[in-house]
Every structure is written in C-alpha cells, then in structure tokens.
Coordinates of C-alpha atoms and ligand atoms in Angstrom, one line a residue:
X1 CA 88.1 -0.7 36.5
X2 CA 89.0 2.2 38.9
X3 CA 87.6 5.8 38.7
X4 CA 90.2 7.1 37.6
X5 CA 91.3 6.0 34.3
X6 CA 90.9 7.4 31.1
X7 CA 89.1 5.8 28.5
X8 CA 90.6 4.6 25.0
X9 CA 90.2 2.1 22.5
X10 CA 86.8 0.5 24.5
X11 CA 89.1 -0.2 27.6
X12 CA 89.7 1.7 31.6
X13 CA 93.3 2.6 31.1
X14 CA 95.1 3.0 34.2
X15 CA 98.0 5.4 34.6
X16 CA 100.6 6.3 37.1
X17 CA 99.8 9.8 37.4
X18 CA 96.7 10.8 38.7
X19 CA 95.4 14.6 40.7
X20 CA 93.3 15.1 43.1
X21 CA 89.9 16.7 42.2
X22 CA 88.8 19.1 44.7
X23 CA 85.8 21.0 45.9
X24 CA 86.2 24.6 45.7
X25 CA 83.3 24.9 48.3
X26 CA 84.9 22.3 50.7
X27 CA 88.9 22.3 49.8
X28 CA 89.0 19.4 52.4
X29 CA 86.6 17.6 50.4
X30 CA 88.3 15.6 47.7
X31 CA 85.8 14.5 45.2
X32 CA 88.3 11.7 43.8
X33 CA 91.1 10.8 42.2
X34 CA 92.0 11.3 38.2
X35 CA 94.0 9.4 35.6
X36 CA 96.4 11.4 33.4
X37 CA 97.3 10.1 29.8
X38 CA 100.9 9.6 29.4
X39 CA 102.4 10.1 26.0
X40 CA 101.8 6.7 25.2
X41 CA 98.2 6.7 26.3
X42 CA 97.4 9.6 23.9
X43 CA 99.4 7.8 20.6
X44 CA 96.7 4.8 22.2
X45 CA 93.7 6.8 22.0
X46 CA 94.5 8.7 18.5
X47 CA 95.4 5.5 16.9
X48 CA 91.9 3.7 18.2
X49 CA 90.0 6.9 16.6
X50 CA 91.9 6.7 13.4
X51 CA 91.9 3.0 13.2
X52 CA 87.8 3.3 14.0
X53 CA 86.7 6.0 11.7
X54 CA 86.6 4.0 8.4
X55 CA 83.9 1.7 9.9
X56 CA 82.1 4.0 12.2
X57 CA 81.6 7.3 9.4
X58 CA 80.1 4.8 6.5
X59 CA 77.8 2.8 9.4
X60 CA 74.2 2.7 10.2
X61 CA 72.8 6.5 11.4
X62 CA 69.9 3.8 13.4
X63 CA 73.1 2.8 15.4
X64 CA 74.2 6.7 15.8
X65 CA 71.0 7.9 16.8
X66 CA 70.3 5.0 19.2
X67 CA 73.6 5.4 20.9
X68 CA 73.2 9.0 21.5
X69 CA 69.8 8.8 22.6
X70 CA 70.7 6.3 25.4
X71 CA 73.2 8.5 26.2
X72 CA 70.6 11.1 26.2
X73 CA 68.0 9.4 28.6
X74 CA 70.4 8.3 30.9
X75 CA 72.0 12.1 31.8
X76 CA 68.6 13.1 31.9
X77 CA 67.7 10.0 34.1
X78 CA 70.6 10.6 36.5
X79 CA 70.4 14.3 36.6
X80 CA 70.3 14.8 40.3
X81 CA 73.1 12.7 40.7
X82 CA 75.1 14.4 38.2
X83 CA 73.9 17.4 39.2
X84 CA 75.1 17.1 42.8
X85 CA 78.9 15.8 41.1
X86 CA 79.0 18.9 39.0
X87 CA 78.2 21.4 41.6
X88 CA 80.7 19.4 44.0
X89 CA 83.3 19.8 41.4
X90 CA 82.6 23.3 39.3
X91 CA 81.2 25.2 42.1
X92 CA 77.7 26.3 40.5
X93 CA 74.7 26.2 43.0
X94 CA 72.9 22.6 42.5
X95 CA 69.6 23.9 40.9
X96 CA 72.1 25.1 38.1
X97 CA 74.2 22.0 37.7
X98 CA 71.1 20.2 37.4
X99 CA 69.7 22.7 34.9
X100 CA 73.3 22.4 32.9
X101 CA 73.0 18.6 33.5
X102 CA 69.4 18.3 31.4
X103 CA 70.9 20.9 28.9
X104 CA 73.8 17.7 28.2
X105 CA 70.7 15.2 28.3
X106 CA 68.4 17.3 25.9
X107 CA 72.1 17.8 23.7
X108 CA 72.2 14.1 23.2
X109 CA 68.5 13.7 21.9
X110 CA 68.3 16.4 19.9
X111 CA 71.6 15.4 17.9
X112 CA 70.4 11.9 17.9
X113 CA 67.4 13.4 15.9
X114 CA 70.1 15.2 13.4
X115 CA 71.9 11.7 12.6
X116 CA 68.8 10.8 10.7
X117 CA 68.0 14.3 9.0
X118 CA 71.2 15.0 7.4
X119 CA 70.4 15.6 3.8
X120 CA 72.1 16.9 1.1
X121 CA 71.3 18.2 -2.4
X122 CA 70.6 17.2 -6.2
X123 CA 71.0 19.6 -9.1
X124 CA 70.9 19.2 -12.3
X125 CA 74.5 20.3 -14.0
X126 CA 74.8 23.0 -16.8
X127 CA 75.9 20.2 -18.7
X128 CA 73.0 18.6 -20.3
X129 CA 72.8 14.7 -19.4
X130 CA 75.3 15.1 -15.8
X131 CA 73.6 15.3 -12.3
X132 CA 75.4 17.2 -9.5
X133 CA 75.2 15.8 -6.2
X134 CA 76.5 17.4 -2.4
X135 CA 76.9 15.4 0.2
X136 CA 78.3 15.6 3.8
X137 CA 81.0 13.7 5.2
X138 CA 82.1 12.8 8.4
X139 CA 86.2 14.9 8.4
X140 CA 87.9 12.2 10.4
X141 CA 89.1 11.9 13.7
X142 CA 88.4 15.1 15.8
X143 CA 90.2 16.2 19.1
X144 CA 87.7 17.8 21.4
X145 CA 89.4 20.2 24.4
X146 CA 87.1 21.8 26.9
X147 CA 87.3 24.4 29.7
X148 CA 85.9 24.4 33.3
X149 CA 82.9 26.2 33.7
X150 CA 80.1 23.9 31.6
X151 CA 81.7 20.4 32.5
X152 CA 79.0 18.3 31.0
X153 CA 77.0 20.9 28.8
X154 CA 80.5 21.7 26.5
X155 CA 81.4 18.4 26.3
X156 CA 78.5 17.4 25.2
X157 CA 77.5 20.2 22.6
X158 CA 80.8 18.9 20.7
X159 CA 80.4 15.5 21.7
X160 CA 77.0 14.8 20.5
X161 CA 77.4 16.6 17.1
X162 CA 81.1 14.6 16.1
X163 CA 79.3 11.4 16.9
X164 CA 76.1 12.0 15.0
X165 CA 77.5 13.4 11.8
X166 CA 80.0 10.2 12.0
X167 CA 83.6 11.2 13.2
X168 CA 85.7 9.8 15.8
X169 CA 86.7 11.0 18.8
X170 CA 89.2 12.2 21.3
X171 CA 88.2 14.1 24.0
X172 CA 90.4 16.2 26.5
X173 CA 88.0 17.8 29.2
X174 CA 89.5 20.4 31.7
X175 CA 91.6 18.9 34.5
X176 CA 89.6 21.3 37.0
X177 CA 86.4 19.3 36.0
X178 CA 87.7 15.8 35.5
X179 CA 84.7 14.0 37.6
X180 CA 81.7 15.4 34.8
X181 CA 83.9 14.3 31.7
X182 CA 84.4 10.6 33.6
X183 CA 80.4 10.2 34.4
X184 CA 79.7 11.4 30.8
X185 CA 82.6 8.8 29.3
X186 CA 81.1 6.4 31.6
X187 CA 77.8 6.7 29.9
X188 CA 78.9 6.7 26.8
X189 CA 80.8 3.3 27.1
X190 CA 78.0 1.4 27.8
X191 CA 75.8 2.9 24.8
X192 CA 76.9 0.9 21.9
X193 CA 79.3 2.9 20.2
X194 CA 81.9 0.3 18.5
X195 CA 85.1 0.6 20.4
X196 CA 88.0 3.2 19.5
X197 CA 85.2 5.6 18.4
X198 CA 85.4 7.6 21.9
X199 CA 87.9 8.2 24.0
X200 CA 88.9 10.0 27.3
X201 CA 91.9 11.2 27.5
X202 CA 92.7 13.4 30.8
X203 CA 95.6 15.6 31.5
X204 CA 97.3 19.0 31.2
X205 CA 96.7 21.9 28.6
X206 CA 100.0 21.3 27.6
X207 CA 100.9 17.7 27.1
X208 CA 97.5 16.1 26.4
X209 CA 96.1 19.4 24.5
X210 CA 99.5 20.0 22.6
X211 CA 99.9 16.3 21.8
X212 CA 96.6 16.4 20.4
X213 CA 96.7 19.5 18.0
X214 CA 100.2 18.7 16.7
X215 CA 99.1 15.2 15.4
X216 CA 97.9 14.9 11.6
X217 CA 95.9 12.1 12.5
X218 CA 93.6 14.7 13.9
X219 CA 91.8 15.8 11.4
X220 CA 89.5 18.7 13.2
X221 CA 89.8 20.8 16.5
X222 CA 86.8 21.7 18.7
X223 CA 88.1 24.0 21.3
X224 CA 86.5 26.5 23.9
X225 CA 88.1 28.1 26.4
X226 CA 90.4 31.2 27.0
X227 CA 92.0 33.6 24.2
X228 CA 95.0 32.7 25.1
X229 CA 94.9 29.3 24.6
X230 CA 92.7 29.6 21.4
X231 CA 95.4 31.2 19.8
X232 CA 97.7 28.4 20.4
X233 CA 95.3 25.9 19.2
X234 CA 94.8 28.4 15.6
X235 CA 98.5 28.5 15.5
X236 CA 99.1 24.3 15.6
X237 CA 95.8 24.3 13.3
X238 CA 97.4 26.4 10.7
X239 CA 100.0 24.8 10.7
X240 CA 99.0 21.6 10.3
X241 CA 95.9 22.2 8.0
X242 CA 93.6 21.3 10.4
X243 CA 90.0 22.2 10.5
X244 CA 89.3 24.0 13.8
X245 CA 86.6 26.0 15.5
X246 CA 87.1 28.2 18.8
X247 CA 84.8 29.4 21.3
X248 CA 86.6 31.9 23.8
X249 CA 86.0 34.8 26.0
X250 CA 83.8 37.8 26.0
X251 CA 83.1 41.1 27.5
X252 CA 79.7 40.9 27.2
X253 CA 77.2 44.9 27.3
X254 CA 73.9 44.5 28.7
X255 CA 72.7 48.3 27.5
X256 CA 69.9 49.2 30.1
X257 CA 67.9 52.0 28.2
X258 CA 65.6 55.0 30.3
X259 CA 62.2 53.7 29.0
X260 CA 63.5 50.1 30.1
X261 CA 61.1 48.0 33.3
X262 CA 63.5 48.8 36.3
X263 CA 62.8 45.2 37.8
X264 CA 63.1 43.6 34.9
X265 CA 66.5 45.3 33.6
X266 CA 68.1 44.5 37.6
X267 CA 66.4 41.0 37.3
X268 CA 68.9 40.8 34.0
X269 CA 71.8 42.3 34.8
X270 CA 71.9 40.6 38.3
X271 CA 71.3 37.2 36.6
X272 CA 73.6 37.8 33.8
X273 CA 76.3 39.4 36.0
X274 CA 76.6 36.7 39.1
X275 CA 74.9 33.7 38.3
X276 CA 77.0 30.6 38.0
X277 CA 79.1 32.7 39.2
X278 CA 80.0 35.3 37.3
X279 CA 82.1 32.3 35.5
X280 CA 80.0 32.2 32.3
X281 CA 81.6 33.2 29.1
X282 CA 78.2 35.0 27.9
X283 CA 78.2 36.7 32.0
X284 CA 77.0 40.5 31.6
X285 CA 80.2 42.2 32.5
X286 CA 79.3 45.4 31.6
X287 CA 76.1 47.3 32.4
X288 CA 75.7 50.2 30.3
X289 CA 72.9 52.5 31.9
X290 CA 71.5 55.7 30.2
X291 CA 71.5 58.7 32.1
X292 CA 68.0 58.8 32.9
X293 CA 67.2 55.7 34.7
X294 CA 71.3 55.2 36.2
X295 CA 70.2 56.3 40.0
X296 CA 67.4 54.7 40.1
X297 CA 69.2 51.0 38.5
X298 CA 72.3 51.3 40.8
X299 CA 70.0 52.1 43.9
X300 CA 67.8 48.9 43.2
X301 CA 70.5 46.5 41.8
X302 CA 73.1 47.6 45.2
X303 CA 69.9 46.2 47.1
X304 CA 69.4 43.2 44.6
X305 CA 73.4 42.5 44.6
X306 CA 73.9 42.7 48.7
X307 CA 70.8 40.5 49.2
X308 CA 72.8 37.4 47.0
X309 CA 72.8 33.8 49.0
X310 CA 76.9 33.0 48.6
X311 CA 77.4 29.6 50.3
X312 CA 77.9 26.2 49.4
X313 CA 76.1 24.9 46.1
X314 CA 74.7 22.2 47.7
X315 CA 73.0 24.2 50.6
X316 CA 69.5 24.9 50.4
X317 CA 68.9 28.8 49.1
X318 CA 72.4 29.1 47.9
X319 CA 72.6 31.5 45.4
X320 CA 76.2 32.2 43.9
X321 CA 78.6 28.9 44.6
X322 CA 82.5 29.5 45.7
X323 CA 84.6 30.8 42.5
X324 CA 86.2 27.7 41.2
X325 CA 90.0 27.7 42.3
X326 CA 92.2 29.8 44.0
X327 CA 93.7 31.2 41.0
X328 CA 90.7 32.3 40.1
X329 CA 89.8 34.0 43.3
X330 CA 92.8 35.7 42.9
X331 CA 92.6 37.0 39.3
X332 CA 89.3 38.4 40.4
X333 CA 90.2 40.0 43.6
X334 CA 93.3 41.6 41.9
X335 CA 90.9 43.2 39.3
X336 CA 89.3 44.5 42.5
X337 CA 91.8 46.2 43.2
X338 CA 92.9 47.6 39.4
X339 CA 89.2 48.9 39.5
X340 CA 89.8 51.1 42.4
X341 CA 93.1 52.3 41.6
X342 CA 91.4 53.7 37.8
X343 CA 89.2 55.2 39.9
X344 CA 85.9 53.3 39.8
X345 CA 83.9 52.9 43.2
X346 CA 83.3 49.8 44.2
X347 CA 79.8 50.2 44.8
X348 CA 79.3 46.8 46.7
X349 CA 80.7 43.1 47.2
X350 CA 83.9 42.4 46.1
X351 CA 85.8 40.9 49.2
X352 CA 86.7 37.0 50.1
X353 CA 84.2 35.4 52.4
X354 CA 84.2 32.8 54.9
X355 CA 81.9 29.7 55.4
X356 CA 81.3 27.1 57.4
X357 CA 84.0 25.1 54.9
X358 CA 87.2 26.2 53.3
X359 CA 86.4 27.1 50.3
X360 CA 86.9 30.2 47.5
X361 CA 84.1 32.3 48.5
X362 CA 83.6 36.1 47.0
X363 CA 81.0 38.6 47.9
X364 CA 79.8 39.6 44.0
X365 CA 81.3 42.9 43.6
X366 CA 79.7 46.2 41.3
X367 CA 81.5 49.0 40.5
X368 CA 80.0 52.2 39.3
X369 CA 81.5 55.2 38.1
X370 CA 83.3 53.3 35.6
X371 CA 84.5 54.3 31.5
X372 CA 85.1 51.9 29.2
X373 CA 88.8 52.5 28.8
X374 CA 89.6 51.2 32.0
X375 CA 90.9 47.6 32.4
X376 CA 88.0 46.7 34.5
X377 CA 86.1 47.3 30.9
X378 CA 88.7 45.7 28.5
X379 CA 90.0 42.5 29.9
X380 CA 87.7 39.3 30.8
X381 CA 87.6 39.4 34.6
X382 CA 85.8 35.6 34.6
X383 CA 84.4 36.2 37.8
X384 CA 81.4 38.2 39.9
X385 CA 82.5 41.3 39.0
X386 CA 80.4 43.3 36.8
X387 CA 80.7 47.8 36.5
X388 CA 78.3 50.1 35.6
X389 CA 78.6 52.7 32.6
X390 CA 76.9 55.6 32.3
X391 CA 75.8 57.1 28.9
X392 CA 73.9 60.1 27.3
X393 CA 72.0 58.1 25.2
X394 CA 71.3 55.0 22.6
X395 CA 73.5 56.0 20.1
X396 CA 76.6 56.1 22.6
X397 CA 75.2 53.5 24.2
X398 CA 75.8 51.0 21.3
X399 CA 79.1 52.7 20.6
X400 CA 80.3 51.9 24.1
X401 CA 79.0 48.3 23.6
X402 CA 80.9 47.5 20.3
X403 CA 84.1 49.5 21.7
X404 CA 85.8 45.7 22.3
X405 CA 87.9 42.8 20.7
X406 CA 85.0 40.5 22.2
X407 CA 81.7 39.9 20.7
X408 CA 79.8 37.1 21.8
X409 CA 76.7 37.9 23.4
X410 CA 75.3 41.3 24.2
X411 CA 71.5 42.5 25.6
X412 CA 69.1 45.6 26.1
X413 CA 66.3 46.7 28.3
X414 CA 64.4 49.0 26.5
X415 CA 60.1 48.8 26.2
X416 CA 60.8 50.5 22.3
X417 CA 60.6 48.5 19.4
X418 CA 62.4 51.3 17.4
X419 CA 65.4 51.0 20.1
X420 CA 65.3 46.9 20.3
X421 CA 65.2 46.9 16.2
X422 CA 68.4 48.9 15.6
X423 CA 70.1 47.4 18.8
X424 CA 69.6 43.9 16.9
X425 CA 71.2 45.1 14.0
X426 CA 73.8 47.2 14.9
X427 CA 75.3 45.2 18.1
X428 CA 78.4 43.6 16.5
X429 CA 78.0 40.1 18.4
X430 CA 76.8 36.4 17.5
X431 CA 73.9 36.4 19.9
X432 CA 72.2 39.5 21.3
X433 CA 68.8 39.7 23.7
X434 CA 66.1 41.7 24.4
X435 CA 64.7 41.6 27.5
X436 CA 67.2 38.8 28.7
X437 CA 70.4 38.0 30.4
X438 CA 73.0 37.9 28.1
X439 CA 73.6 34.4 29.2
X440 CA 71.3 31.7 29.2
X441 CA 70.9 29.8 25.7
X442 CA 68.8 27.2 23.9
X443 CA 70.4 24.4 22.7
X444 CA 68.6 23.5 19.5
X445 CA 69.9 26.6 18.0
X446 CA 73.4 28.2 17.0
X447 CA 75.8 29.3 19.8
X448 CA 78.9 31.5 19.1
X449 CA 80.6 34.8 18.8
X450 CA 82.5 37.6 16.1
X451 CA 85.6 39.4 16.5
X452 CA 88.0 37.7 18.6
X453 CA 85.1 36.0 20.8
X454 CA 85.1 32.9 18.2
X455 CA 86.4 31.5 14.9
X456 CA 85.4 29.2 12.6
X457 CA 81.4 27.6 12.2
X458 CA 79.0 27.9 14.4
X459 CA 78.1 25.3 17.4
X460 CA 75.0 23.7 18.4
X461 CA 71.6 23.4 16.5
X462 CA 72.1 21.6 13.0
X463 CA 74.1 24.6 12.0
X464 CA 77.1 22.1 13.9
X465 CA 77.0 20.1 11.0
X466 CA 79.0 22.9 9.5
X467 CA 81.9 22.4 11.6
X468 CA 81.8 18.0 12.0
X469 CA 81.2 17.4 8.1
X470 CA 82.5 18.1 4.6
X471 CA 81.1 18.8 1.5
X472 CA 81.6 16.6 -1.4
X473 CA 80.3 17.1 -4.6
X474 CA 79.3 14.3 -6.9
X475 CA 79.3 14.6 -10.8
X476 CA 77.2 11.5 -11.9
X477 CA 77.2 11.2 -16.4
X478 CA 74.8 8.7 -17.9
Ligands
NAD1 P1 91.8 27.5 29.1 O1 92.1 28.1 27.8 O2 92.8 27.6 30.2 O3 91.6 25.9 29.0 C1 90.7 25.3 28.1 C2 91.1 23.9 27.7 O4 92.3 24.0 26.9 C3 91.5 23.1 28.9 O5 91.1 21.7 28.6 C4 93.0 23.2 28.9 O6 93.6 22.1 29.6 C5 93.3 23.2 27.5 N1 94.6 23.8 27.2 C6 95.3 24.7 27.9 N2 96.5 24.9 27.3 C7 96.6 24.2 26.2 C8 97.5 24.0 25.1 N3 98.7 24.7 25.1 N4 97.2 23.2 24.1 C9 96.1 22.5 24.1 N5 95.1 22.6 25.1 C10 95.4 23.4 26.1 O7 90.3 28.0 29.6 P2 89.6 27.7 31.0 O8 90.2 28.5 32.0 O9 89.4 26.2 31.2 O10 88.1 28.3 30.7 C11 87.8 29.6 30.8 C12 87.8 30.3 29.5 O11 86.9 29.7 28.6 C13 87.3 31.8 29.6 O12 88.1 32.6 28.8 C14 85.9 31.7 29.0 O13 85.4 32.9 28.4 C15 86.0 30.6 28.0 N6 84.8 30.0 27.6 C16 84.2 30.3 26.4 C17 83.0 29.8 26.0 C18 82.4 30.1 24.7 O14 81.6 29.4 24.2 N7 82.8 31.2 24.0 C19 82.3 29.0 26.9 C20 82.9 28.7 28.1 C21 84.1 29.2 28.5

C-alpha cells in the first residue's frame, strides 16, 4: 500500500498521476505525494457504492454505530498527530487543527449515537381499519465534494451522517488538503465498514467532481465550498434529478452596538475576523460599529489586530498560520488594493510577510472608513481582511447587515436584551450570535445558511437526517 492511493471498493488503488501536497508555511516542505482517480478509477469507486448499497442500507445500525464510533475514538485518540498533519497541510495554527481534529472525533460519536435513534412515525389513517406508517430511507449512493479550509471537520460532518442513516459513499476531498482526507480514509478502512461502502477518490474539481455529479448512479450531492462551484453542482443536480445540498460562502456582519463590552466586542470581532485565518466561511468580514462606541472599537482592535502572532502553525504562540496557497495570497492582497482605490483606509495589516520559511504569510489587514457598496463589502475576500462600517444606529445597523446575497452567520455586541431580541429575529441568516464570533459552532446542532449562502437541508445535528434519508410512507389494511 503506498500513501498515495485512493481508496475504492475495500482496496489502495494506485494511479499514475499523483501532486505534490505542500506546506503553505514551508513551500520547501512537501508533506507527500497524492493519488489522482483516473476516469476508470472513479467508474471503479461509483460501481463499488452502487453495487454495496443494497446490503449496507438494510444492515445492522449495531454495525453502523460501532463502525463510526471506532472511527470516532481513534481521531480523537490520534488528535495531536492529526492535528500536526492538518496544520502542516491547511495552514491553521496547531491548537486549532487539533481543536478542528476533536470536532471530526466528537462528529463520529455523536452520529454513531443517531444510527440507533432514528425513528419514524405511526398514525392512524382517516380510513377506519388502515395504519399509516413513515419511515426513513437511506437515498442511495451519495458523492461527497469538500473544500480546503475544514479538511477533517467537513468531511466528516457529511461523512458521518451518510454512513449512519445507511448510504454509500464517494468522497472527493479538496486537492489542497489531500493528506486529512487520506488519514480520515485510513481510519475508516480499518473500522468494519463492508467494502465498496467508502471510497476515496482524489483529484481535480473538474474531472473527479464533474464525473461524479454527472453520474445517475449518484443518487445525492453533499457539496461545500465556493458559489461558483455550487452553482455548477445545482446545475448537473437539476439536471439529473439529483438530491443535493450546498454549503458556500458568506459575508458575514458582526453589528457592534454603543452599549456593547468594548473588550468583549474586539475579543469577537478579532477572533471572528483573523482566526484560522480569516479562511473561515462563517469569518466576520464586516464589522459594523455604531457611532457612539466606533473610536473607541477601532483604537482598541488596531492595538488588538497589530499585536497578532503570524508565523508558522506549528511554532509555539503562533497566532494566524500562512494563508493557504498563493492564489489565495493573491486574491487577498488584490482586494487590498481594490479597498484603497474605493477609498477605504487601510487602517492596519494587510501586506505579505516574511519568515524564517517560505511560505504565504499576510499581516491581517482592517480597513475603516468603509460603505457597504464597495467591493471590499460585497464580494467574499476568504482571507484576513475584515473593514469597519460605521452606522447611526440599530435600525441601520441591521439594514446594512442584510444588504447582501450571503447569509450564513451573522453576530451582535450589545448588553440590551430589547436590541439582542429583534437582532435574532430580524438578521436574515441561518445562524446568528450574541456575544460571539460569528464563527465557531457546535456540532450536535444544525449548521447552514439562507439566501445564496446555502441550499437544500440543513447539516449536522440529527436535522442531517434530512438531507441522507427519504421518507416513505407505509399504508398497512387489516
Ligand atoms: P471550491 O468551490 O473551489 O472547491 C470545493 C470543492 O469542489 C473542491 O473539492 C473542488 O475540487 C470541487 N470542485 C471544483 N470545481 C468543481 C466542478 N466543476 N465539479 C465538481 N466539483 C468541483 O471551494 P474551495 O476554494 O475549496 O473552498 C473555499 C470556499 O468554500 C469559500 O467560498 C468558502 O466560503 C466555502 N466554504 C463554505 C462553507 C459553508 O459551510 N458554508 C464551509 C467552508 C467553506
């Protein structure tokens, strides 16, 4: 077996094409080699996970849940080691790969719980004598495609939930990422699950993704990632009447109100803002600051943002890892420079920086001065860069907030219940905060955006079971 093969029908397929996965902290530092599916390996892998549903989706749920809680203990078992792999290969500071890593662990166990507490439901029919029964079903075969930035947590949150409600399935993780999706395929090879019911199959967006949403043996699509690509994936979908859910970008407000706790409101905007990275799809892109309290915020969270440990993720009191390619870099730093030429001030940050290895550092960058019809306000950046927005007062506050195509998460810093209440309700996104970064989630409870942030069900918690099963309803006569 070698490292670098993909995974299908129970066996290490080798293939002639492999990539180099690098480390954006250390670009001389190659983390290993991948496998990447040829056409024939995907027709291999989507013929095991047809050819393995029948058996798998009408088999024991003791089987299912002890699968995925091996699965479970042994990410959380190995979670320094994975830890130290993910932040190698994604870029995010090690305490934060390890924190993502347990996430994955806790994932496993908790939908190992939900293979044995699916229920369903008996009532009686208007007809006198006839019994009406719903059930869930497994939907078949499901193709699983998966971005960068959460390498073991995503995969896992779709993963997890496939397996336990009963479906097969083919995954495709992010070829920025491959090292995570191998350990996690690793792990789940040696757990019991019957052969042809998981498979790895790496590659590009194009070939491997596109082979896999234009194949009506694929009978559902989990995808997160980017808007553009999620529209590509709806478009096959439709198409093909498949089932599919998408997770994408966002644009996310944190509103910072004048009765808000200064340190708390620069404790979550700084968090939501940089960490990982800025490379979060929940990150706090957009701080929107009433009048009263604006001075004193920018004054504290300049201080707050210049004071940030960038380095390498596996250094000791690194704070903010290298952004994860050069692509990347560069998307961010020309959005640096868009800001400045609408007129925003670049309050701090912002530049490329060196370090002892060659890698894709950037100092977080703030602007101020900032309106929310400016690019810098519209467009997902994906990267440490965050702007400030000033605002007369709640009302325009959550105006400004809801004045985008995004909505997946959104916070406020306010001490009033009144405020906090009607900020609740009237936010248009799937997850809003009070008090909190905008990102930063549990994983026993649903995960996902409106507008053009998401489509479909809901992820995570037992409201997944929306998405990975069908309903079927049962007339039963004496
Ligand atoms: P991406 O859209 O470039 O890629 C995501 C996945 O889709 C990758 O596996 C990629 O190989 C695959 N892909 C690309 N083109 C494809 C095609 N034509 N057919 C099928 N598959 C294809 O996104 P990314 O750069 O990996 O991730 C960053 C994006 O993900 C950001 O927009 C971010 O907001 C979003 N994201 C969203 C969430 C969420 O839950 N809403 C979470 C994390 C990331």
């Amino acid at each position: 077996m070698s490292h670098c093969a993909n995974f299908i029908d129970g066996q290490w397929i080798d293939s002639r094409e492999i990539i180099d996965n690098i480390n954006p902290a250390d670009t001389d530092d190659v983390i290993g080699q991948y496998a990447q599916a040829s056409v024939a390996d995907v027709e291999q892998a989507l013929a095991a996970a047809s050819a393995s549903f029948a058996d798998w989706s009408c088999g024991s749920i003791q089987q299912r849940f002890d699968a995925l809680d091996a699965i479970g203990t042994e990410i959380l078992d190995r979670r320094e080691e994975l830890g130290r792999l993910l932040a190698r290969e994604e870029g995010k500071s090690l305490g934060e790969s390890i924190g993502e890593v347990i996430r994955a662990g806790q994932i496993f166990k908790f939908f190992a719980g939900e293979t044995v507490r699916l229920q369903g439901e008996i009532l009686d029919s208007v007809r006198p004598g006839v019994q009406v029964e719903i059930m869930r079903e497994p939907v078949g075969p499901v193709a699983i495609i998966t971005p960068w930035n959460f390498p073991i947590a995503i995969p896992a949150w779709k993963i997890a939930p496939a397996l336990a409600y009963g479906n097969s399935v083919v995954f495709k993780p992010s070829n920025l990422v491959p090292a995570s999706a191998w350990a996690l395929t690793d792990i789940i090879s040696r757990s019991g699950i019957p052969k042809g019911v998981f498979n790895l199959v790496m590659g590009s967006g194009n070939s491997v993704g596109g082979h896999l949403l234009n194949d009506r043996r694929i009978k559902a699509v989990s995808f997160t990632g980017s808007l553009h690509t999620g529209a590509v994936v709806a478009e096959a979908c439709s198409k093909h009447g498949t089932k599919y859910q998408l997770e994408m970008g966002g644009k996310n407000p944190l509103i910072i109100l004048d009765d808000a706790d200064l340190d708390v409101a620069v404790n979550c905007a700084v968090n939501g803002a940089f960490f990982a990275t800025g490379q979060r799809c929940t990150a706090s892109s957009r701080l929107i600051v009433e009048a009263g309290i604006h001075d004193d915020f920018v004054a504290a969270i300049n201080v707050a943002v210049k004071d940030l440990r960038v380095g390498d993720p596996l250094k000791e009191g690194t704070q903010i890892g290298p952004v994860v390619d050069e692509s990347q870099l560069n998307q961010n730093l020309k959005y640096i420079e868009i800001g400045k030429d609408e007129g925003a001030t670049l309050l701090v940050g912002g530049g490329r920086v060196e370090r002892d290895t060659p890698g894709f550092y950037q100092e977080p960058a703030l602007f101020i001065d900032t309106n929310n019809n400016m690019r810098i306000n519209r467009e997902e950046i994906f990267g440490p860069v965050a702007t400030v927005i000033k605002v007369a007062d709640f009302e325009e506050a959550i105006a400004v907030a809801n004045d985008t195509i995004f909505g997946l998460s959104a916070g406020i810093c306010t001490r009033s219940l009144e405020f906090a209440t009607r900020f609740k309700r009237e936010c248009k996104a799937g997850m809003v905060m009070v008090n909190l970064p905008t990102a930063g989630v549990d994983y026993h409870v649903p995960f996902g955006g409106t507008k053009d942030s998401s489509f479909g069900a809901r992820e995570q918690g037992s409201y997944a079971r929306e998405f990975f099963t069908v309903v079927k309803t049962a007339y039963v006569g004496r």
